[in-house]
Every structure is written in structure tokens, then in C-alpha cells.
GROMACS .gro file of C-alpha atoms in nm:
model
  359
    1MET     CA    1   4.653  -3.245  -4.623
    2ARG     CA    2   4.336  -3.296  -4.825
    3PHE     CA    3   4.344  -3.264  -5.202
    4ARG     CA    4   4.014  -3.080  -5.232
    5ALA     CA    5   4.014  -3.020  -5.607
    6VAL     CA    6   4.071  -3.384  -5.704
    7ASP     CA    7   3.824  -3.485  -5.435
    8SER     CA    8   3.558  -3.272  -5.605
    9PHE     CA    9   3.671  -3.417  -5.937
   10ARG     CA   10   3.595  -3.759  -5.790
   11GLY     CA   11   3.242  -3.640  -5.713
   12LEU     CA   12   3.195  -3.535  -6.076
   13ALA     CA   13   3.332  -3.873  -6.186
   14ALA     CA   14   3.077  -4.047  -5.960
   15ILE     CA   15   2.797  -3.848  -6.125
   16MET     CA   16   2.921  -3.958  -6.467
   17VAL     CA   17   2.909  -4.321  -6.349
   18ILE     CA   18   2.548  -4.261  -6.240
   19LEU     CA   19   2.461  -4.131  -6.588
   20PHE     CA   20   2.645  -4.429  -6.740
   21HIS     CA   21   2.396  -4.657  -6.566
   22MET     CA   22   2.106  -4.462  -6.722
   23GLN     CA   23   2.198  -4.556  -7.078
   24HIS     CA   24   1.879  -4.758  -7.110
   25LEU     CA   25   1.705  -4.423  -7.156
   26ASN     CA   26   1.657  -4.306  -7.512
   27LEU     CA   27   1.749  -3.957  -7.396
   28LEU     CA   28   2.105  -4.066  -7.309
   29ALA     CA   29   2.156  -4.369  -7.533
   30SER     CA   30   2.334  -4.177  -7.810
   31ASN     CA   31   2.572  -3.983  -7.584
   32VAL     CA   32   2.920  -4.125  -7.652
   33PHE     CA   33   3.081  -3.960  -7.348
   34ILE     CA   34   2.826  -4.109  -7.110
   35ALA     CA   35   2.850  -4.449  -7.283
   36LYS     CA   36   3.218  -4.473  -7.184
   37SER     CA   37   3.202  -4.306  -6.843
   38ASP     CA   38   3.249  -4.635  -6.660
   39ILE     CA   39   3.622  -4.569  -6.718
   40PHE     CA   40   3.601  -4.312  -6.438
   41VAL     CA   41   3.616  -4.606  -6.196
   42ASP     CA   42   3.985  -4.611  -6.287
   43PHE     CA   43   4.007  -4.247  -6.182
   44PHE     CA   44   3.893  -4.363  -5.836
   45PHE     CA   45   4.162  -4.632  -5.832
   46VAL     CA   46   4.441  -4.396  -5.943
   47LEU     CA   47   4.332  -4.135  -5.689
   48SER     CA   48   4.321  -4.402  -5.420
   49GLY     CA   49   4.682  -4.500  -5.492
   50PHE     CA   50   4.781  -4.132  -5.489
   51VAL     CA   51   4.608  -4.055  -5.159
   52MET     CA   52   4.709  -4.378  -4.982
   53THR     CA   53   5.074  -4.315  -5.070
   54HIS     CA   54   5.046  -3.961  -4.936
   55SER     CA   55   4.879  -4.058  -4.610
   56ASN     CA   56   5.016  -4.403  -4.528
   57PHE     CA   57   5.342  -4.474  -4.709
   58ASN     CA   58   5.557  -4.362  -4.417
   59LYS     CA   59   5.324  -4.513  -4.155
   60ILE     CA   60   5.332  -4.872  -4.282
   61THR     CA   61   5.684  -4.979  -4.187
   62ASP     CA   62   5.637  -5.318  -4.015
   63PHE     CA   63   5.380  -5.594  -3.977
   64GLU     CA   64   5.233  -5.431  -3.665
   65SER     CA   65   5.145  -5.121  -3.863
   66ILE     CA   66   4.950  -5.319  -4.123
   67LYS     CA   67   4.666  -5.417  -3.890
   68PRO     CA   68   4.557  -5.063  -3.789
   69PHE     CA   69   4.578  -4.957  -4.155
   70VAL     CA   70   4.358  -5.245  -4.275
   71VAL     CA   71   4.115  -5.199  -3.985
   72LYS     CA   72   4.088  -4.828  -4.064
   73ARG     CA   73   4.019  -4.895  -4.432
   74PHE     CA   74   3.763  -5.163  -4.343
   75LYS     CA   75   3.582  -4.923  -4.109
   76ARG     CA   76   3.577  -4.662  -4.383
   77LEU     CA   77   3.451  -4.887  -4.664
   78TYR     CA   78   3.234  -5.154  -4.504
   79PRO     CA   79   2.944  -4.970  -4.334
   80LEU     CA   80   2.814  -4.814  -4.654
   81HIS     CA   81   2.878  -5.133  -4.850
   82LEU     CA   82   2.675  -5.334  -4.598
   83PHE     CA   83   2.401  -5.071  -4.585
   84THR     CA   84   2.356  -5.064  -4.964
   85LEU     CA   85   2.372  -5.445  -4.981
   86LEU     CA   86   2.084  -5.465  -4.735
   87LEU     CA   87   1.897  -5.198  -4.930
   88VAL     CA   88   1.924  -5.410  -5.245
   89LEU     CA   89   1.800  -5.713  -5.050
   90LEU     CA   90   1.505  -5.509  -4.919
   91PHE     CA   91   1.424  -5.379  -5.266
   92GLU     CA   92   1.444  -5.726  -5.419
   93THR     CA   93   1.199  -5.846  -5.154
   94PHE     CA   94   0.971  -5.556  -5.246
   95ARG     CA   95   0.999  -5.658  -5.614
   96PHE     CA   96   0.897  -6.010  -5.513
   97VAL     CA   97   0.578  -5.875  -5.354
   98VAL     CA   98   0.502  -5.654  -5.655
   99ASP     CA   99   0.569  -5.939  -5.898
  100HIS     CA  100   0.337  -6.179  -5.714
  101TYR     CA  101   0.057  -5.948  -5.602
  102VAL     CA  102   0.055  -5.628  -5.810
  103VAL     CA  103   0.196  -5.658  -6.162
  104LYS     CA  104   0.415  -5.917  -6.335
  105LEU     CA  105   0.766  -5.778  -6.376
  106SER     CA  106   0.965  -5.831  -6.693
  107ASN     CA  107   1.294  -5.893  -6.508
  108PRO     CA  108   1.306  -6.202  -6.284
  109VAL     CA  109   1.312  -6.160  -5.907
  110PHE     CA  110   1.616  -6.294  -5.717
  111ALA     CA  111   1.783  -6.378  -6.046
  112GLU     CA  112   2.126  -6.535  -6.097
  113ASP     CA  113   2.303  -6.217  -5.984
  114LYS     CA  114   2.121  -6.226  -5.651
  115THR     CA  115   2.174  -6.570  -5.498
  116LEU     CA  116   2.244  -6.669  -5.139
  117ILE     CA  117   2.604  -6.765  -5.223
  118SER     CA  118   2.676  -6.433  -5.391
  119PHE     CA  119   2.512  -6.252  -5.098
  120LEU     CA  120   2.750  -6.424  -4.855
  121SER     CA  121   3.037  -6.337  -5.085
  122ASN     CA  122   2.931  -5.972  -5.079
  123LEU     CA  123   2.933  -5.985  -4.700
  124THR     CA  124   3.302  -6.083  -4.712
  125LEU     CA  125   3.390  -5.839  -4.994
  126THR     CA  126   3.502  -6.129  -5.213
  127GLN     CA  127   3.234  -6.094  -5.479
  128SER     CA  128   3.472  -5.965  -5.746
  129LEU     CA  129   3.770  -6.194  -5.701
  130GLY     CA  130   3.674  -6.418  -5.993
  131LEU     CA  131   3.418  -6.623  -5.802
  132PHE     CA  132   3.120  -6.537  -6.025
  133ASP     CA  133   3.060  -6.473  -6.394
  134GLN     CA  134   2.881  -6.140  -6.342
  135VAL     CA  135   2.851  -5.853  -6.098
  136THR     CA  136   2.620  -5.937  -5.810
  137TRP     CA  137   2.372  -5.756  -5.586
  138ASN     CA  138   2.482  -5.390  -5.569
  139GLY     CA  139   2.679  -5.386  -5.894
  140PRO     CA  140   2.916  -5.091  -5.827
  141SER     CA  141   3.041  -5.258  -5.509
  142TRP     CA  142   3.268  -5.478  -5.724
  143SER     CA  143   3.525  -5.198  -5.712
  144ILE     CA  144   3.504  -5.177  -5.331
  145SER     CA  145   3.578  -5.548  -5.316
  146VAL     CA  146   3.895  -5.531  -5.525
  147GLU     CA  147   4.009  -5.202  -5.372
  148PHE     CA  148   3.998  -5.343  -5.020
  149TYR     CA  149   4.220  -5.637  -5.110
  150THR     CA  150   4.447  -5.408  -5.310
  151TYR     CA  151   4.503  -5.212  -4.987
  152ILE     CA  152   4.607  -5.532  -4.809
  153ALA     CA  153   4.841  -5.642  -5.088
  154TRP     CA  154   4.995  -5.294  -5.107
  155ALA     CA  155   5.054  -5.278  -4.730
  156LEU     CA  156   5.216  -5.622  -4.729
  157CYS     CA  157   5.445  -5.524  -5.016
  158LEU     CA  158   5.549  -5.206  -4.837
  159VAL     CA  159   5.668  -5.413  -4.542
  160VAL     CA  160   5.808  -5.723  -4.712
  161PHE     CA  161   5.975  -5.550  -5.008
  162ARG     CA  162   6.041  -5.203  -4.866
  163LYS     CA  163   6.415  -5.217  -4.930
  164ASN     CA  164   6.355  -5.335  -5.286
  165LEU     CA  165   6.037  -5.144  -5.359
  166LEU     CA  166   6.152  -5.024  -5.701
  167VAL     CA  167   6.231  -5.381  -5.801
  168ILE     CA  168   5.893  -5.516  -5.689
  169CYS     CA  169   5.710  -5.225  -5.857
  170GLY     CA  170   5.901  -5.292  -6.178
  171LEU     CA  171   5.820  -5.662  -6.157
  172SER     CA  172   5.453  -5.586  -6.086
  173PHE     CA  173   5.428  -5.353  -6.385
  174SER     CA  174   5.597  -5.616  -6.602
  175LEU     CA  175   5.337  -5.875  -6.502
  176LEU     CA  176   5.056  -5.626  -6.550
  177THR     CA  177   5.194  -5.531  -6.891
  178TRP     CA  178   5.202  -5.898  -6.987
  179PHE     CA  179   4.839  -5.934  -6.880
  180ILE     CA  180   4.732  -5.621  -7.069
  181VAL     CA  181   4.911  -5.730  -7.387
  182ARG     CA  182   4.752  -6.076  -7.360
  183HIS     CA  183   4.410  -5.906  -7.336
  184ASN     CA  184   4.465  -5.670  -7.632
  185GLY     CA  185   4.524  -5.362  -7.419
  186SER     CA  186   4.191  -5.377  -7.238
  187ILE     CA  187   4.152  -5.320  -6.864
  188ILE     CA  188   3.772  -5.299  -6.872
  189TYR     CA  189   3.704  -5.577  -6.624
  190ASN     CA  190   3.509  -5.599  -6.298
  191TYR     CA  191   3.385  -5.931  -6.156
  192ASP     CA  192   3.660  -6.132  -6.326
  193TYR     CA  193   3.990  -5.941  -6.346
  194GLY     CA  194   3.880  -5.638  -6.148
  195PHE     CA  195   4.157  -5.693  -5.892
  196ILE     CA  196   4.423  -5.670  -6.164
  197ARG     CA  197   4.255  -5.359  -6.303
  198CYS     CA  198   4.259  -5.198  -5.959
  199VAL     CA  199   4.622  -5.288  -5.884
  200TYR     CA  200   4.730  -5.145  -6.220
  201SER     CA  201   4.561  -4.808  -6.162
  202PHE     CA  202   4.653  -4.801  -5.792
  203LEU     CA  203   5.024  -4.842  -5.872
  204ILE     CA  204   4.999  -4.564  -6.130
  205GLY     CA  205   4.847  -4.345  -5.858
  206MET     CA  206   5.132  -4.436  -5.625
  207LEU     CA  207   5.385  -4.341  -5.895
  208ALA     CA  208   5.195  -4.017  -5.964
  209TYR     CA  209   5.232  -3.912  -5.602
  210ARG     CA  210   5.607  -3.982  -5.604
  211ILE     CA  211   5.641  -3.775  -5.922
  212ARG     CA  212   5.439  -3.490  -5.772
  213ARG     CA  213   5.661  -3.479  -5.464
  214ARG     CA  214   5.987  -3.492  -5.656
  215PHE     CA  215   5.911  -3.284  -5.962
  216THR     CA  216   5.660  -3.021  -5.853
  217ALA     CA  217   5.638  -2.761  -6.130
  218ASP     CA  218   5.643  -2.400  -6.018
  219PHE     CA  219   5.367  -2.277  -6.248
  220GLY     CA  220   5.193  -1.946  -6.204
  221TYR     CA  221   4.818  -1.894  -6.204
  222TRP     CA  222   4.779  -1.851  -6.580
  223GLN     CA  223   5.016  -2.135  -6.670
  224SER     CA  224   4.838  -2.366  -6.428
  225SER     CA  225   4.496  -2.258  -6.556
  226PHE     CA  226   4.599  -2.326  -6.916
  227THR     CA  227   4.739  -2.669  -6.819
  228GLU     CA  228   4.421  -2.760  -6.632
  229ILE     CA  229   4.196  -2.656  -6.921
  230ILE     CA  230   4.407  -2.856  -7.167
  231LEU     CA  231   4.398  -3.164  -6.942
  232LEU     CA  232   4.023  -3.128  -6.890
  233ALA     CA  233   3.964  -3.102  -7.265
  234LEU     CA  234   4.197  -3.396  -7.328
  235THR     CA  235   4.009  -3.603  -7.070
  236ILE     CA  236   3.672  -3.530  -7.232
  237LEU     CA  237   3.810  -3.606  -7.578
  238SER     CA  238   3.985  -3.925  -7.460
  239VAL     CA  239   3.680  -4.060  -7.277
  240ARG     CA  240   3.469  -4.000  -7.588
  241SER     CA  241   3.712  -4.168  -7.826
  242PHE     CA  242   3.906  -4.445  -7.648
  243THR     CA  243   3.846  -4.809  -7.735
  244HIS     CA  244   3.885  -5.113  -7.510
  245GLU     CA  245   4.224  -5.175  -7.670
  246GLN     CA  246   4.333  -4.826  -7.561
  247SER     CA  247   4.178  -4.835  -7.213
  248TRP     CA  248   4.514  -4.908  -7.048
  249LEU     CA  249   4.616  -4.550  -7.135
  250MET     CA  250   4.330  -4.387  -6.942
  251PRO     CA  251   4.475  -4.436  -6.590
  252LEU     CA  252   4.796  -4.271  -6.714
  253LEU     CA  253   4.595  -3.969  -6.828
  254PHE     CA  254   4.407  -3.962  -6.497
  255ALA     CA  255   4.743  -3.961  -6.318
  256PHE     CA  256   4.846  -3.642  -6.500
  257VAL     CA  257   4.508  -3.487  -6.419
  258ILE     CA  258   4.550  -3.569  -6.049
  259ILE     CA  259   4.908  -3.437  -6.040
  260ALA     CA  260   4.804  -3.108  -6.200
  261PHE     CA  261   4.481  -3.053  -6.009
  262SER     CA  262   4.630  -3.151  -5.673
  263GLN     CA  263   4.848  -2.837  -5.693
  264GLU     CA  264   4.532  -2.622  -5.674
  265THR     CA  265   4.706  -2.329  -5.841
  266GLY     CA  266   4.490  -2.282  -6.152
  267ALA     CA  267   4.142  -2.144  -6.212
  268VAL     CA  268   3.969  -2.481  -6.257
  269SER     CA  269   4.131  -2.647  -5.956
  270LYS     CA  270   4.060  -2.344  -5.736
  271LEU     CA  271   3.695  -2.364  -5.838
  272LEU     CA  272   3.684  -2.736  -5.759
  273ALA     CA  273   3.859  -2.676  -5.427
  274SER     CA  274   3.604  -2.414  -5.321
  275GLU     CA  275   3.369  -2.472  -5.029
  276ARG     CA  276   3.064  -2.454  -5.256
  277LEU     CA  277   3.176  -2.770  -5.436
  278ALA     CA  278   3.315  -2.952  -5.132
  279PHE     CA  279   2.996  -3.159  -5.112
  280LEU     CA  280   3.097  -3.336  -5.435
  281GLY     CA  281   3.402  -3.483  -5.267
  282ASN     CA  282   3.222  -3.552  -4.941
  283LEU     CA  283   2.935  -3.738  -5.105
  284SER     CA  284   3.126  -3.911  -5.385
  285TYR     CA  285   3.148  -4.251  -5.211
  286SER     CA  286   2.779  -4.243  -5.121
  287TYR     CA  287   2.687  -4.128  -5.472
  288TYR     CA  288   2.874  -4.423  -5.613
  289LEU     CA  289   2.731  -4.699  -5.393
  290ASN     CA  290   2.379  -4.559  -5.355
  291HIS     CA  291   2.290  -4.480  -5.713
  292THR     CA  292   2.190  -4.819  -5.855
  293VAL     CA  293   1.947  -4.868  -5.567
  294ILE     CA  294   1.774  -4.538  -5.642
  295LEU     CA  295   1.777  -4.603  -6.017
  296SER     CA  296   1.617  -4.944  -5.970
  297VAL     CA  297   1.352  -4.812  -5.731
  298MET     CA  298   1.261  -4.518  -5.954
  299ASP     CA  299   1.253  -4.739  -6.263
  300LEU     CA  300   1.000  -4.967  -6.094
  301VAL     CA  301   0.792  -4.687  -5.940
  302LEU     CA  302   0.787  -4.442  -6.231
  303PHE     CA  303   0.788  -4.667  -6.537
  304LYS     CA  304   0.623  -4.987  -6.408
  305LEU     CA  305   0.375  -4.875  -6.141
  306ILE     CA  306   0.290  -4.512  -6.227
  307LYS     CA  307   0.357  -4.586  -6.597
  308VAL     CA  308   0.532  -4.261  -6.686
  309PRO     CA  309   0.575  -4.272  -7.067
  310HIS     CA  310   0.922  -4.317  -7.220
  311THR     CA  311   0.908  -3.978  -7.387
  312ASN     CA  312   1.185  -3.719  -7.359
  313GLY     CA  313   0.984  -3.544  -7.090
  314GLY     CA  314   0.917  -3.865  -6.898
  315GLU     CA  315   1.281  -3.972  -6.911
  316LEU     CA  316   1.403  -3.626  -6.811
  317LEU     CA  317   1.170  -3.644  -6.511
  318TYR     CA  318   1.318  -3.984  -6.425
  319ILE     CA  319   1.676  -3.848  -6.448
  320LEU     CA  320   1.601  -3.546  -6.228
  321ILE     CA  321   1.417  -3.752  -5.966
  322CYS     CA  322   1.696  -4.011  -5.962
  323LEU     CA  323   1.971  -3.752  -5.921
  324ALA     CA  324   1.775  -3.580  -5.645
  325GLY     CA  325   1.707  -3.915  -5.478
  326VAL     CA  326   2.074  -4.017  -5.493
  327HIS     CA  327   2.174  -3.684  -5.343
  328VAL     CA  328   1.923  -3.701  -5.058
  329LEU     CA  329   2.007  -4.063  -4.973
  330SER     CA  330   2.378  -3.979  -4.991
  331LEU     CA  331   2.337  -3.691  -4.748
  332PHE     CA  332   2.185  -3.940  -4.505
  333THR     CA  333   2.446  -4.210  -4.555
  334TYR     CA  334   2.736  -3.964  -4.540
  335ARG     CA  335   2.613  -3.825  -4.207
  336HIS     CA  336   2.488  -4.144  -4.042
  337ILE     CA  337   2.636  -4.453  -4.212
  338GLU     CA  338   2.979  -4.398  -4.368
  339PHE     CA  339   3.166  -4.312  -4.048
  340ILE     CA  340   2.962  -4.510  -3.799
  341LEU     CA  341   3.242  -4.755  -3.711
  342GLN     CA  342   3.494  -4.476  -3.684
  343SER     CA  343   3.258  -4.287  -3.452
  344VAL     CA  344   3.222  -4.594  -3.230
  345SER     CA  345   3.601  -4.629  -3.212
  346SER     CA  346   3.641  -4.263  -3.125
  347LYS     CA  347   3.385  -4.289  -2.846
  348ARG     CA  348   3.558  -4.595  -2.704
  349THR     CA  349   3.894  -4.418  -2.716
  350ARG     CA  350   3.756  -4.114  -2.537
  351THR     CA  351   3.587  -4.335  -2.276
  352SER     CA  352   3.905  -4.533  -2.222
  353ALA     CA  353   4.108  -4.213  -2.187
  354ALA     CA  354   3.858  -4.074  -1.938
  355ASN     CA  355   3.871  -4.395  -1.734
  356MET     CA  356   4.250  -4.386  -1.729
  357ALA     CA  357   4.245  -4.025  -1.616
  358ALA     CA  358   4.008  -4.115  -1.333
  359VAL     CA  359   4.236  -4.391  -1.200
   0.00000   0.00000   0.00000
């Protein structure tokens, strides 16, 4: 079962993260909602916990079942991560050429966030486990790093503590609560405590799925529509107004949003679940990992080389070109990069089956 409405919601959240990384533009600098849209990364984490519990909770029952789960998640996450990492390396090399032979760039080339050590760390998805004091290379990939290791920790806990899962979840939340209290309620971390941030939201997503299964409300169309509109308005209001000290509450709100919209019984969720918006869910991962590459390229080309003025018109042109560029690149990566390892595995399986049949 695919939760199409929340999947499309994830696509919208990815677009908001893209706009968040355009705050250097005067056109967007004063928008409070966009200024805090990095919190939608926690929506991804909560949704991940929700979906993983739905699809894998009953499959991971012993140590033998952990390996295929981890391998499957690696094959799903790594190809696009590696592709965008290499794109950033290629672009940084291009910046080096421009800086030395065309025009002197204001930002240093191969700066402290783009070292050989951090590159190797990105290759192993360890770049956001507290090894560095900033995000490195393709910035948004910090969340892919912590999410991958959250999957492994979650799978191990399902096997080792399955009979006492409520106890271990309670203990985990107690430790997370202690951490959050010690940090004044803030969960806005990435390269440093990003793993803790991810585990917190992932466990809330896991709990949200259990609640949805056990306490599914039998709302009609109009009741569901009203609930969805209220939750949507509350989300917009909360994103605009929350502070770092209140950020721990946002994953809880996202959990309610996911529970309600996963029912797909109201007007808003039915719209999001429609085929015309399915591309938002399909391209959300590519949107998220591709966008900083496009933004950096367009910033250099439009503002540094072509010298488009920083007027409202010039910045609007930049936004439209960037969004179009992210979409086009994401169409390519979704079709040819994201599932490349899964496609290879499928071909091998079919070949092996055909060979067995021929014996």
C-alpha cells in the first residue's frame, strides 16, 4: 500500500526546502514561512518512520532479515547520493577554472566544507555523525547520512528487543527527552546531532503508524475535509511561528498530519493523492538532493557570469530557472539514477531464474 497523499505532501515539503535555500534573495528574505521551512526535514523523518513500520515491521524478525532490509535501503538511497556528490565535485572543479581563468569568485574554491577527508566521509555516508563542524559537499545529504544509520539501529532494535519493544521505546524517548531538555527544546541540528534528531522524529513516525492502525477514525468526507484543512492551517501557522525552543513539537504535529492525510478520505488528501500530483511524491527525493547543485550553478551563471541584476525581476527569473532546472534534473535522476542498483538486482534475479529454468 502506498500512501499517495502524504507522498505528494513530501514533494511539497521538498519544494519548501528548496525555497529555504534561496533566502539569500531579497525577494524571499522577509518571508517568515520560508525562513523556517528547513523544519520540513523532520516531516521526512516522521514519514520515514511511518512508512518503514508499515512496510518492514513484520519482515524484520531475526538477524538474517536485517541484511536484505539494509541492502535494500542502501540501494534506494546511495545511487542518487553518489551522483549528486560527484556533481558537486564537478561543479567545484568548474568553479576552480572560472576563478583562475575567467573572473575572481567571492567565495573560496574547495573551501573547508569541501575537503578530501569530508569527501571520503560522504562516500561512506558518515558525514553527519559528528565528524565535522559543518555540513559538507552536498549540504542536504546530511539527512540521508543520519537516516541510513537510523534504519540500521531501528532494525537491530526490532530483533534484539522485540519482546520488550515498548520498554526500549520508552527508554529511548526518555533519553531523547533528556537531550531535548538539555538543549532547551531545540532539535534543529544536522552535522552534529542530526542522528538524534532523526531518531526522535523516526520513532514518532513509528508511533504514528501504530496509532493509525489501532485507532482509525471512521470520518466521513466532510469531517475528514474539515480535519485536513484545520491541520494544514495549523501546520502553516506553526511553521511560521515556532522557535528553536519549540521545535521538538513540530514532529508531533507532522505525525498528526500524516495520520490524517494517510486515510485519503478528505478533499485535500484526495487532491494530493490524484495522478496529476503523483509526480511530487515520485520526484521528492531527487528534488531534495538535486536542488543545491542547481542553485549553485544558476547563481554562478546568472549573477556572476551573465550578471543578471539583483532586482525583483532578476531574482524572480533566477527562482523560475532554478525550479525548472531542479525539475528537469530530477526527472532524469528519477528515471535513470535512483533505482539503478535495484534494476541491476532485478535483472540478475531474472537471469538467475531463467538459468535455473533451463537446467
